[in-house]
PDB file of N, CA and C in Angstrom:
ATOM      1  N   UNK A   1       0.998  -1.081  -0.097  1.00  0.00           N
ATOM      2  CA  UNK A   1      -0.126  -0.042  -0.140  1.00  0.00           C
ATOM      3  C   UNK A   1       0.999   1.106   0.162  1.00  0.00           C
ATOM      4  N   UNK A   2       2.363   1.250   0.739  1.00  0.00           N
ATOM      5  CA  UNK A   2       3.161   2.274   0.540  1.00  0.00           C
ATOM      6  C   UNK A   2       3.550   2.907  -0.662  1.00  0.00           C
ATOM      7  N   UNK A   3       4.037   2.161  -1.446  1.00  0.00           N
ATOM      8  CA  UNK A   3       4.266   2.268  -3.021  1.00  0.00           C
ATOM      9  C   UNK A   3       3.103   2.526  -3.684  1.00  0.00           C
ATOM     10  N   UNK A   4       1.813   1.973  -3.645  1.00  0.00           N
ATOM     11  CA  UNK A   4       1.062   2.827  -4.159  1.00  0.00           C
ATOM     12  C   UNK A   4       0.406   4.293  -3.674  1.00  0.00           C
ATOM     13  N   UNK A   5       0.847   4.458  -2.400  1.00  0.00           N
ATOM     14  CA  UNK A   5       0.528   6.154  -1.948  1.00  0.00           C
ATOM     15  C   UNK A   5       1.534   6.647  -2.815  1.00  0.00           C
ATOM     16  N   UNK A   6       2.711   6.278  -2.700  1.00  0.00           N
ATOM     17  CA  UNK A   6       3.764   7.165  -3.395  1.00  0.00           C
ATOM     18  C   UNK A   6       3.886   6.963  -4.567  1.00  0.00           C
ATOM     19  N   UNK A   7       3.129   6.122  -5.812  1.00  0.00           N
ATOM     20  CA  UNK A   7       2.667   6.530  -6.978  1.00  0.00           C
ATOM     21  C   UNK A   7       1.961   7.650  -7.237  1.00  0.00           C
ATOM     22  N   UNK A   8       0.851   7.458  -6.224  1.00  0.00           N
ATOM     23  CA  UNK A   8      -0.535   8.009  -6.772  1.00  0.00           C
ATOM     24  C   UNK A   8       0.441   9.887  -5.983  1.00  0.00           C
ATOM     25  N   UNK A   9       1.249  10.023  -5.432  1.00  0.00           N
ATOM     26  CA  UNK A   9       1.604  11.066  -5.153  1.00  0.00           C
ATOM     27  C   UNK A   9       2.646  11.425  -6.238  1.00  0.00           C
ATOM     28  N   UNK A  10       3.582  10.436  -6.720  1.00  0.00           N
ATOM     29  CA  UNK A  10       4.442  10.903  -7.683  1.00  0.00           C
ATOM     30  C   UNK A  10       3.636  11.649  -9.165  1.00  0.00           C
ATOM     31  N   UNK A  11       2.085  11.099  -9.192  1.00  0.00           N
ATOM     32  CA  UNK A  11       1.415  11.225 -10.412  1.00  0.00           C
ATOM     33  C   UNK A  11       0.636  12.314 -10.613  1.00  0.00           C
ATOM     34  N   UNK A  12       0.290  12.805  -8.955  1.00  0.00           N
ATOM     35  CA  UNK A  12      -0.143  14.366  -8.983  1.00  0.00           C
ATOM     36  C   UNK A  12       0.949  15.085  -9.202  1.00  0.00           C
ATOM     37  N   UNK A  13       2.086  15.262  -8.399  1.00  0.00           N
ATOM     38  CA  UNK A  13       3.114  15.999  -8.669  1.00  0.00           C
ATOM     39  C   UNK A  13       3.690  16.272 -10.029  1.00  0.00           C
ATOM     40  N   UNK A  14       3.414  14.957 -10.949  1.00  0.00           N
ATOM     41  CA  UNK A  14       4.074  15.088 -12.350  1.00  0.00           C
ATOM     42  C   UNK A  14       2.413  15.577 -13.042  1.00  0.00           C
ATOM     43  N   UNK A  15       1.528  15.920 -12.711  1.00  0.00           N
ATOM     44  CA  UNK A  15       0.146  16.688 -12.866  1.00  0.00           C
ATOM     45  C   UNK A  15       0.202  17.967 -12.704  1.00  0.00           C
ATOM     46  N   UNK A  16       0.985  17.995 -11.630  1.00  0.00           N
ATOM     47  CA  UNK A  16       0.831  19.694 -10.736  1.00  0.00           C
ATOM     48  C   UNK A  16       2.194  20.208 -11.996  1.00  0.00           C
ATOM     49  N   UNK A  17       2.719  19.712 -12.438  1.00  0.00           N
ATOM     50  CA  UNK A  17       3.935  20.001 -13.441  1.00  0.00           C
ATOM     51  C   UNK A  17       5.497  20.547 -12.671  1.00  0.00           C
ATOM     52  N   UNK A  18       5.569  19.642 -11.565  1.00  0.00           N
ATOM     53  CA  UNK A  18       6.487  19.235 -10.920  1.00  0.00           C
ATOM     54  C   UNK A  18       7.601  18.167 -11.485  1.00  0.00           C
ATOM     55  N   UNK A  19       8.594  18.802 -12.571  1.00  0.00           N
ATOM     56  CA  UNK A  19       9.428  18.137 -13.243  1.00  0.00           C
ATOM     57  C   UNK A  19      10.347  16.791 -12.576  1.00  0.00           C
ATOM     58  N   UNK A  20      10.928  16.570 -11.220  1.00  0.00           N
ATOM     59  CA  UNK A  20      11.445  15.778 -10.672  1.00  0.00           C
ATOM     60  C   UNK A  20      10.625  15.841  -9.231  1.00  0.00           C
ATOM     61  N   UNK A  21       9.615  14.753  -9.209  1.00  0.00           N
ATOM     62  CA  UNK A  21       9.199  14.754  -7.923  1.00  0.00           C
ATOM     63  C   UNK A  21      10.014  13.710  -7.057  1.00  0.00           C
ATOM     64  N   UNK A  22      10.616  12.987  -7.549  1.00  0.00           N
ATOM     65  CA  UNK A  22      11.480  12.256  -6.523  1.00  0.00           C
ATOM     66  C   UNK A  22      12.023  13.267  -5.115  1.00  0.00           C
ATOM     67  N   UNK A  23      12.637  14.398  -5.899  1.00  0.00           N
ATOM     68  CA  UNK A  23      13.027  15.764  -4.760  1.00  0.00           C
ATOM     69  C   UNK A  23      11.979  15.983  -3.862  1.00  0.00           C
ATOM     70  N   UNK A  24      10.971  15.879  -4.180  1.00  0.00           N
ATOM     71  CA  UNK A  24       9.708  16.509  -3.091  1.00  0.00           C
ATOM     72  C   UNK A  24       9.325  15.322  -2.148  1.00  0.00           C
ATOM     73  N   UNK A  25       9.377  14.304  -3.019  1.00  0.00           N
ATOM     74  CA  UNK A  25       8.801  12.808  -2.155  1.00  0.00           C
ATOM     75  C   UNK A  25       9.663  12.435  -1.621  1.00  0.00           C
ATOM     76  N   UNK A  26      11.230  12.059  -1.796  1.00  0.00           N
ATOM     77  CA  UNK A  26      11.721  11.404  -1.043  1.00  0.00           C
ATOM     78  C   UNK A  26      12.163  11.720   0.321  1.00  0.00           C
ATOM     79  N   UNK A  27      12.721  12.898   0.646  1.00  0.00           N
ATOM     80  CA  UNK A  27      12.829  13.474   2.203  1.00  0.00           C
ATOM     81  C   UNK A  27      10.958  12.826   3.048  1.00  0.00           C
ATOM     82  N   UNK A  28      10.009  13.298   1.866  1.00  0.00           N
ATOM     83  CA  UNK A  28       8.854  13.022   2.701  1.00  0.00           C
ATOM     84  C   UNK A  28       8.615  12.004   2.730  1.00  0.00           C
ATOM     85  N   UNK A  29       8.910  10.915   2.431  1.00  0.00           N
ATOM     86  CA  UNK A  29       8.352   9.434   2.145  1.00  0.00           C
ATOM     87  C   UNK A  29       9.416   9.091   3.254  1.00  0.00           C
ATOM     88  N   UNK A  30      10.536   9.211   3.544  1.00  0.00           N
ATOM     89  CA  UNK A  30      11.211   8.614   4.455  1.00  0.00           C
ATOM     90  C   UNK A  30      11.317   9.206   6.002  1.00  0.00           C
ATOM     91  N   UNK A  31      10.525  10.356   5.813  1.00  0.00           N
ATOM     92  CA  UNK A  31      10.425  11.016   7.550  1.00  0.00           C
ATOM     93  C   UNK A  31       8.944  10.027   7.781  1.00  0.00           C
ATOM     94  N   UNK A  32       8.283  10.239   6.707  1.00  0.00           N
ATOM     95  CA  UNK A  32       6.925   9.568   7.141  1.00  0.00           C
ATOM     96  C   UNK A  32       6.668   8.042   7.186  1.00  0.00           C
ATOM     97  N   UNK A  33       7.730   6.977   6.921  1.00  0.00           N
ATOM     98  CA  UNK A  33       7.753   5.848   7.292  1.00  0.00           C
ATOM     99  C   UNK A  33       8.476   5.384   8.198  1.00  0.00           C
ATOM    100  N   UNK A  34       9.574   6.336   8.619  1.00  0.00           N
ATOM    101  CA  UNK A  34       9.788   6.530  10.133  1.00  0.00           C
ATOM    102  C   UNK A  34       9.153   6.695  11.220  1.00  0.00           C
ATOM    103  N   UNK A  35       8.422   7.620  10.818  1.00  0.00           N
ATOM    104  CA  UNK A  35       7.251   8.177  12.074  1.00  0.00           C
ATOM    105  C   UNK A  35       6.191   7.179  11.793  1.00  0.00           C
ATOM    106  N   UNK A  36       5.814   6.617  10.814  1.00  0.00           N
ATOM    107  CA  UNK A  36       4.518   5.669  10.706  1.00  0.00           C
ATOM    108  C   UNK A  36       5.348   4.150  11.749  1.00  0.00           C
ATOM    109  N   UNK A  37       6.673   3.744  11.447  1.00  0.00           N
ATOM    110  CA  UNK A  37       7.255   2.646  12.261  1.00  0.00           C
ATOM    111  C   UNK A  37       6.854   2.907  13.353  1.00  0.00           C
ATOM    112  N   UNK A  38       7.580   3.807  13.808  1.00  0.00           N
ATOM    113  CA  UNK A  38       7.578   4.416  15.023  1.00  0.00           C
ATOM    114  C   UNK A  38       6.509   4.054  16.127  1.00  0.00           C
ATOM    115  N   UNK A  39       5.510   5.162  15.561  1.00  0.00           N
ATOM    116  CA  UNK A  39       4.352   5.921  16.385  1.00  0.00           C
ATOM    117  C   UNK A  39       2.891   5.177  15.786  1.00  0.00           C
ATOM    118  N   UNK A  40       3.269   4.567  14.342  1.00  0.00           N
ATOM    119  CA  UNK A  40       1.509   3.789  14.292  1.00  0.00           C
ATOM    120  C   UNK A  40       1.356   5.297  13.494  1.00  0.00           C
ATOM    121  N   UNK A  41      -0.199   5.016  13.329  1.00  0.00           N
ATOM    122  CA  UNK A  41      -1.426   5.817  12.676  1.00  0.00           C
ATOM    123  C   UNK A  41      -1.520   7.099  13.642  1.00  0.00           C
ATOM    124  N   UNK A  42      -1.127   7.045  15.095  1.00  0.00           N
ATOM    125  CA  UNK A  42      -0.339   8.306  15.371  1.00  0.00           C
ATOM    126  C   UNK A  42       0.240   9.523  14.678  1.00  0.00           C
ATOM    127  N   UNK A  43       1.300   8.964  14.147  1.00  0.00           N
ATOM    128  CA  UNK A  43       2.229   9.918  13.449  1.00  0.00           C
ATOM    129  C   UNK A  43       1.278  10.464  12.009  1.00  0.00           C
ATOM    130  N   UNK A  44       0.474   9.730  11.380  1.00  0.00           N
ATOM    131  CA  UNK A  44      -0.327  10.325  10.367  1.00  0.00           C
ATOM    132  C   UNK A  44      -0.675  11.552  10.586  1.00  0.00           C
ATOM    133  N   UNK A  45      -0.643  12.187   9.418  1.00  0.00           N
ATOM    134  CA  UNK A  45      -0.968  14.211   9.698  1.00  0.00           C
ATOM    135  C   UNK A  45      -1.748  14.461   8.249  1.00  0.00           C
ATOM    136  N   UNK A  46      -1.960  15.684   7.886  1.00  0.00           N
ATOM    137  CA  UNK A  46      -2.378  15.835   7.098  1.00  0.00           C
ATOM    138  C   UNK A  46      -3.818  16.780   6.995  1.00  0.00           C
ATOM    139  N   UNK A  47      -4.892  17.042   6.389  1.00  0.00           N
ATOM    140  CA  UNK A  47      -5.810  17.703   6.305  1.00  0.00           C
ATOM    141  C   UNK A  47      -6.920  17.028   6.894  1.00  0.00           C
ATOM    142  N   UNK A  48      -6.912  15.740   6.629  1.00  0.00           N
ATOM    143  CA  UNK A  48      -8.000  14.557   7.112  1.00  0.00           C
ATOM    144  C   UNK A  48      -7.747  14.159   8.961  1.00  0.00           C
ATOM    145  N   UNK A  49      -6.820  14.360   8.895  1.00  0.00           N
ATOM    146  CA  UNK A  49      -6.238  14.242  10.314  1.00  0.00           C
ATOM    147  C   UNK A  49      -6.495  15.532  11.309  1.00  0.00           C
ATOM    148  N   UNK A  50      -6.297  16.519  10.531  1.00  0.00           N
ATOM    149  CA  UNK A  50      -7.031  18.032  11.735  1.00  0.00           C
ATOM    150  C   UNK A  50      -8.110  18.171  11.525  1.00  0.00           C
ATOM    151  N   UNK A  51      -9.177  17.890  10.033  1.00  0.00           N
ATOM    152  CA  UNK A  51     -10.280  17.856  10.102  1.00  0.00           C
ATOM    153  C   UNK A  51     -10.559  19.021   9.412  1.00  0.00           C
ATOM    154  N   UNK A  52      -9.638  19.211   8.423  1.00  0.00           N
ATOM    155  CA  UNK A  52      -9.851  20.302   7.475  1.00  0.00           C
ATOM    156  C   UNK A  52     -10.377  20.021   6.147  1.00  0.00           C
ATOM    157  N   UNK A  53     -12.166  19.879   6.334  1.00  0.00           N
ATOM    158  CA  UNK A  53     -12.770  19.666   5.004  1.00  0.00           C
ATOM    159  C   UNK A  53     -12.519  20.565   3.801  1.00  0.00           C
ATOM    160  N   UNK A  54     -12.172  21.702   4.373  1.00  0.00           N
ATOM    161  CA  UNK A  54     -11.984  22.837   3.235  1.00  0.00           C
ATOM    162  C   UNK A  54     -11.080  22.567   2.252  1.00  0.00           C
ATOM    163  N   UNK A  55      -9.716  21.446   2.622  1.00  0.00           N
ATOM    164  CA  UNK A  55      -8.877  21.791   2.127  1.00  0.00           C
ATOM    165  C   UNK A  55      -8.765  20.262   1.249  1.00  0.00           C
ATOM    166  N   UNK A  56      -9.583  19.261   2.295  1.00  0.00           N
ATOM    167  CA  UNK A  56      -9.775  18.159   1.415  1.00  0.00           C
ATOM    168  C   UNK A  56     -10.923  18.815   0.634  1.00  0.00           C
ATOM    169  N   UNK A  57     -11.845  19.186   0.252  1.00  0.00           N
ATOM    170  CA  UNK A  57     -12.290  19.629  -0.911  1.00  0.00           C
ATOM    171  C   UNK A  57     -11.943  20.197  -2.209  1.00  0.00           C
ATOM    172  N   UNK A  58     -10.747  21.140  -1.669  1.00  0.00           N
ATOM    173  CA  UNK A  58     -10.185  21.586  -2.549  1.00  0.00           C
ATOM    174  C   UNK A  58      -9.047  20.673  -3.101  1.00  0.00           C
ATOM    175  N   UNK A  59      -8.480  19.969  -2.533  1.00  0.00           N
ATOM    176  CA  UNK A  59      -7.506  18.869  -3.404  1.00  0.00           C
ATOM    177  C   UNK A  59      -8.595  17.992  -4.139  1.00  0.00           C
ATOM    178  N   UNK A  60      -9.229  17.849  -3.946  1.00  0.00           N
ATOM    179  CA  UNK A  60     -10.569  16.824  -4.853  1.00  0.00           C
ATOM    180  C   UNK A  60     -10.896  17.347  -5.864  1.00  0.00           C
ATOM    181  N   UNK A  61     -11.089  18.635  -5.647  1.00  0.00           N
ATOM    182  CA  UNK A  61     -11.411  19.840  -6.712  1.00  0.00           C
ATOM    183  C   UNK A  61     -10.477  19.602  -7.755  1.00  0.00           C
ATOM    184  N   UNK A  62      -9.183  20.280  -7.384  1.00  0.00           N
ATOM    185  CA  UNK A  62      -8.162  20.335  -8.375  1.00  0.00           C
ATOM    186  C   UNK A  62      -7.581  18.783  -8.802  1.00  0.00           C
ATOM    187  N   UNK A  63      -7.604  17.646  -8.360  1.00  0.00           N
ATOM    188  CA  UNK A  63      -7.484  16.458  -8.825  1.00  0.00           C
ATOM    189  C   UNK A  63      -8.398  16.087  -9.658  1.00  0.00           C
ATOM    190  N   UNK A  64      -9.896  16.362  -9.562  1.00  0.00           N
ATOM    191  CA  UNK A  64     -10.750  15.693 -10.548  1.00  0.00           C
ATOM    192  C   UNK A  64     -11.232  16.877 -11.568  1.00  0.00           C
ATOM    193  N   UNK A  65     -10.264  18.050 -11.843  1.00  0.00           N
ATOM    194  CA  UNK A  65      -9.944  19.080 -12.885  1.00  0.00           C
ATOM    195  C   UNK A  65      -9.146  18.652 -13.589  1.00  0.00           C
ATOM    196  N   UNK A  66      -7.410  18.311 -12.721  1.00  0.00           N
ATOM    197  CA  UNK A  66      -6.606  18.641 -13.323  1.00  0.00           C
ATOM    198  C   UNK A  66      -5.952  17.100 -13.758  1.00  0.00           C
ATOM    199  N   UNK A  67      -5.889  15.672 -12.727  1.00  0.00           N
ATOM    200  CA  UNK A  67      -5.939  14.741 -13.152  1.00  0.00           C
ATOM    201  C   UNK A  67      -7.086  13.698 -12.466  1.00  0.00           C
ATOM    202  N   UNK A  68      -7.919  13.689 -13.084  1.00  0.00           N
ATOM    203  CA  UNK A  68      -9.282  13.593 -12.285  1.00  0.00           C
ATOM    204  C   UNK A  68      -8.894  11.546 -12.437  1.00  0.00           C
ATOM    205  N   UNK A  69      -8.190  10.832 -13.107  1.00  0.00           N
ATOM    206  CA  UNK A  69      -8.092   9.668 -12.735  1.00  0.00           C
ATOM    207  C   UNK A  69      -7.455   9.354 -11.283  1.00  0.00           C
ATOM    208  N   UNK A  70      -6.693  10.113 -10.753  1.00  0.00           N
ATOM    209  CA  UNK A  70      -6.197  10.301  -9.576  1.00  0.00           C
ATOM    210  C   UNK A  70      -7.369   9.835  -8.055  1.00  0.00           C
ATOM    211  N   UNK A  71      -8.290  10.981  -8.982  1.00  0.00           N
ATOM    212  CA  UNK A  71      -9.100  11.109  -7.678  1.00  0.00           C
ATOM    213  C   UNK A  71      -9.546   9.928  -6.711  1.00  0.00           C
ATOM    214  N   UNK A  72      -9.969   8.818  -7.431  1.00  0.00           N
ATOM    215  CA  UNK A  72     -10.307   7.798  -6.979  1.00  0.00           C
ATOM    216  C   UNK A  72      -9.314   7.004  -5.888  1.00  0.00           C
ATOM    217  N   UNK A  73      -8.211   7.216  -6.315  1.00  0.00           N
ATOM    218  CA  UNK A  73      -6.868   6.478  -5.412  1.00  0.00           C
ATOM    219  C   UNK A  73      -6.670   7.808  -4.348  1.00  0.00           C
ATOM    220  N   UNK A  74      -6.638   9.115  -4.613  1.00  0.00           N
ATOM    221  CA  UNK A  74      -6.562   9.934  -3.234  1.00  0.00           C
ATOM    222  C   UNK A  74      -7.821   9.589  -2.197  1.00  0.00           C
ATOM    223  N   UNK A  75      -9.116   9.237  -2.607  1.00  0.00           N
ATOM    224  CA  UNK A  75     -10.466   9.263  -1.942  1.00  0.00           C
ATOM    225  C   UNK A  75      -9.904   7.753  -1.155  1.00  0.00           C
ATOM    226  N   UNK A  76      -9.493   6.785  -1.892  1.00  0.00           N
ATOM    227  CA  UNK A  76      -9.272   5.649  -0.668  1.00  0.00           C
ATOM    228  C   UNK A  76      -7.984   5.687  -0.105  1.00  0.00           C
ATOM    229  N   UNK A  77      -7.117   6.075  -0.111  1.00  0.00           N
ATOM    230  CA  UNK A  77      -5.957   6.614   0.415  1.00  0.00           C
ATOM    231  C   UNK A  77      -6.549   7.558   1.793  1.00  0.00           C
ATOM    232  N   UNK A  78      -7.397   8.467   1.847  1.00  0.00           N
ATOM    233  CA  UNK A  78      -7.413   9.320   2.630  1.00  0.00           C
ATOM    234  C   UNK A  78      -8.779   8.778   3.417  1.00  0.00           C
ATOM    235  N   UNK A  79      -9.499   7.791   3.283  1.00  0.00           N
ATOM    236  CA  UNK A  79     -10.346   7.088   3.505  1.00  0.00           C
ATOM    237  C   UNK A  79      -9.448   6.171   4.450  1.00  0.00           C
ATOM    238  N   UNK A  80      -8.708   5.437   4.184  1.00  0.00           N
ATOM    239  CA  UNK A  80      -7.451   4.743   5.183  1.00  0.00           C
ATOM    240  C   UNK A  80      -7.364   5.740   6.565  1.00  0.00           C
ATOM    241  N   UNK A  81      -6.558   6.648   5.972  1.00  0.00           N
ATOM    242  CA  UNK A  81      -6.419   8.081   7.009  1.00  0.00           C
ATOM    243  C   UNK A  81      -7.208   8.181   7.997  1.00  0.00           C
ATOM    244  N   UNK A  82      -8.561   8.386   7.371  1.00  0.00           N
ATOM    245  CA  UNK A  82      -9.925   8.528   8.141  1.00  0.00           C
ATOM    246  C   UNK A  82     -10.011   7.882   9.301  1.00  0.00           C
ATOM    247  N   UNK A  83     -10.222   6.585   8.833  1.00  0.00           N
ATOM    248  CA  UNK A  83     -10.406   5.504   9.968  1.00  0.00           C
ATOM    249  C   UNK A  83      -9.310   5.222  10.673  1.00  0.00           C
ATOM    250  N   UNK A  84      -7.942   5.343  10.406  1.00  0.00           N
ATOM    251  CA  UNK A  84      -6.805   4.785  10.934  1.00  0.00           C
ATOM    252  C   UNK A  84      -6.272   6.020  12.149  1.00  0.00           C
ATOM    253  N   UNK A  85      -6.576   7.285  11.343  1.00  0.00           N
ATOM    254  CA  UNK A  85      -5.138   8.586  12.117  1.00  0.00           C
ATOM    255  C   UNK A  85      -6.151   9.289  12.786  1.00  0.00           C
ATOM    256  N   UNK A  86      -7.884   9.618  12.399  1.00  0.00           N
ATOM    257  CA  UNK A  86      -8.334  10.845  12.836  1.00  0.00           C
ATOM    258  C   UNK A  86      -9.620  10.607  13.794  1.00  0.00           C
ATOM    259  N   UNK A  87      -9.059   9.504  14.567  1.00  0.00           N
ATOM    260  CA  UNK A  87      -9.969   9.212  15.717  1.00  0.00           C
ATOM    261  C   UNK A  87     -10.558  10.644  16.607  1.00  0.00           C
ATOM    262  N   UNK A  88      -9.778  11.997  17.273  1.00  0.00           N
ATOM    263  CA  UNK A  88     -10.419  12.822  17.613  1.00  0.00           C
ATOM    264  C   UNK A  88     -11.106  13.617  17.069  1.00  0.00           C
ATOM    265  N   UNK A  89     -11.386  13.060  15.986  1.00  0.00           N
ATOM    266  CA  UNK A  89     -12.421  14.539  15.089  1.00  0.00           C
ATOM    267  C   UNK A  89     -13.918  14.006  15.743  1.00  0.00           C
ATOM    268  N   UNK A  90     -14.771  15.373  15.694  1.00  0.00           N
ATOM    269  CA  UNK A  90     -15.932  15.274  16.110  1.00  0.00           C
ATOM    270  C   UNK A  90     -16.819  14.656  14.832  1.00  0.00           C
ATOM    271  N   UNK A  91     -18.075  14.001  15.114  1.00  0.00           N
ATOM    272  CA  UNK A  91     -18.694  12.951  14.146  1.00  0.00           C
ATOM    273  C   UNK A  91     -19.305  13.849  13.515  1.00  0.00           C
ATOM    274  N   UNK A  92     -19.678  15.434  13.164  1.00  0.00           N
ATOM    275  CA  UNK A  92     -19.895  15.874  12.105  1.00  0.00           C
ATOM    276  C   UNK A  92     -18.819  16.482  11.020  1.00  0.00           C
ATOM    277  N   UNK A  93     -17.595  16.600  11.412  1.00  0.00           N
ATOM    278  CA  UNK A  93     -16.362  16.500  11.249  1.00  0.00           C
ATOM    279  C   UNK A  93     -16.045  15.523  10.107  1.00  0.00           C
ATOM    280  N   UNK A  94     -16.431  14.294  10.833  1.00  0.00           N
ATOM    281  CA  UNK A  94     -15.699  12.666  10.379  1.00  0.00           C
ATOM    282  C   UNK A  94     -16.674  12.818   9.170  1.00  0.00           C
ATOM    283  N   UNK A  95     -18.192  12.945   9.380  1.00  0.00           N
ATOM    284  CA  UNK A  95     -19.196  12.766   8.462  1.00  0.00           C
ATOM    285  C   UNK A  95     -18.892  13.881   6.707  1.00  0.00           C
ATOM    286  N   UNK A  96     -18.686  14.566   7.374  1.00  0.00           N
ATOM    287  CA  UNK A  96     -18.634  15.493   6.163  1.00  0.00           C
ATOM    288  C   UNK A  96     -16.820  15.270   4.911  1.00  0.00           C
ATOM    289  N   UNK A  97     -16.159  14.544   5.768  1.00  0.00           N
ATOM    290  CA  UNK A  97     -14.825  14.682   5.265  1.00  0.00           C
ATOM    291  C   UNK A  97     -15.310  12.733   4.361  1.00  0.00           C
ATOM    292  N   UNK A  98     -15.977  12.200   5.124  1.00  0.00           N
ATOM    293  CA  UNK A  98     -16.306  10.740   4.659  1.00  0.00           C
ATOM    294  C   UNK A  98     -17.130  10.909   3.341  1.00  0.00           C
ATOM    295  N   UNK A  99     -18.615  11.680   3.363  1.00  0.00           N
ATOM    296  CA  UNK A  99     -19.143  12.163   2.235  1.00  0.00           C
ATOM    297  C   UNK A  99     -18.282  12.691   1.141  1.00  0.00           C
ATOM    298  N   UNK A 100     -17.193  13.617   1.454  1.00  0.00           N
ATOM    299  CA  UNK A 100     -16.194  13.892   0.689  1.00  0.00           C
ATOM    300  C   UNK A 100     -15.452  12.742  -0.224  1.00  0.00           C
ATOM    301  N   UNK A 101     -15.126  12.347   0.239  1.00  0.00           N
ATOM    302  CA  UNK A 101     -14.364  10.735   0.152  1.00  0.00           C
ATOM    303  C   UNK A 101     -15.257   9.886  -0.693  1.00  0.00           C
ATOM    304  N   UNK A 102     -16.660   9.941  -0.197  1.00  0.00           N
ATOM    305  CA  UNK A 102     -17.622   8.722  -0.675  1.00  0.00           C
ATOM    306  C   UNK A 102     -18.142   9.526  -2.236  1.00  0.00           C
ATOM    307  N   UNK A 103     -18.064  10.294  -2.509  1.00  0.00           N
ATOM    308  CA  UNK A 103     -18.243  10.973  -3.798  1.00  0.00           C
ATOM    309  C   UNK A 103     -17.509  10.257  -4.704  1.00  0.00           C
ATOM    310  N   UNK A 104     -18.245   9.612  -5.830  1.00  0.00           N
ATOM    311  CA  UNK A 104     -17.621   8.608  -6.869  1.00  0.00           C
ATOM    312  C   UNK A 104     -17.659   9.063  -7.992  1.00  0.00           C
ATOM    313  N   UNK A 105     -17.660  10.378  -8.108  1.00  0.00           N
ATOM    314  CA  UNK A 105     -18.597  10.872  -9.739  1.00  0.00           C
ATOM    315  C   UNK A 105     -16.759  10.481 -10.712  1.00  0.00           C
ATOM    316  N   UNK A 106     -15.994  10.357 -10.303  1.00  0.00           N
ATOM    317  CA  UNK A 106     -14.841  10.275 -11.328  1.00  0.00           C
ATOM    318  C   UNK A 106     -14.149   8.983 -10.996  1.00  0.00           C
ATOM    319  N   UNK A 107     -14.470   7.527 -11.258  1.00  0.00           N
ATOM    320  CA  UNK A 107     -13.827   6.395 -10.969  1.00  0.00           C
ATOM    321  C   UNK A 107     -13.296   6.029 -11.925  1.00  0.00           C
ATOM    322  N   UNK A 108     -12.998   6.975 -13.033  1.00  0.00           N
ATOM    323  CA  UNK A 108     -11.759   6.090 -13.669  1.00  0.00           C
ATOM    324  C   UNK A 108     -10.580   5.173 -13.566  1.00  0.00           C
ATOM    325  N   UNK A 109     -10.493   4.214 -14.032  1.00  0.00           N
ATOM    326  CA  UNK A 109      -9.125   3.514 -13.699  1.00  0.00           C
ATOM    327  C   UNK A 109      -7.822   4.375 -13.342  1.00  0.00           C
ATOM    328  N   UNK A 110      -7.048   3.998 -12.615  1.00  0.00           N
ATOM    329  CA  UNK A 110      -6.234   4.262 -12.590  1.00  0.00           C
ATOM    330  C   UNK A 110      -4.742   4.034 -13.330  1.00  0.00           C
ATOM    331  N   UNK A 111      -4.036   4.712 -14.384  1.00  0.00           N
ATOM    332  CA  UNK A 111      -3.213   4.004 -15.071  1.00  0.00           C
ATOM    333  C   UNK A 111      -2.017   5.119 -14.827  1.00  0.00           C
ATOM    334  N   UNK A 112      -0.743   4.762 -15.314  1.00  0.00           N
ATOM    335  CA  UNK A 112       0.020   5.356 -14.915  1.00  0.00           C
ATOM    336  C   UNK A 112       0.737   5.858 -16.437  1.00  0.00           C
TER     337      UNK A 112
END
């Protein structure tokens, strides 16, 4: 699953015009793996963990507009984060994020 997450992140960066995604991803992936191996799901970070519904919505809007084939991959990965790393969210915020992630309007298969 970690490889899939990195592949999706790479595609997102390429879609955003980043010519060398490994420069961005390398340090981030190394730190993320180290932290999760040490601390488990409590090491997860990002807009879902923070309960930032607006940022999740903006991410999905951008993905659906710029690289729609990755929308479903993003939704699936963030659903895992919601299940494992966002235990402290209030029920309303959790439901709002879950609804965004469940919106499967753009479920084209993902290919590299």
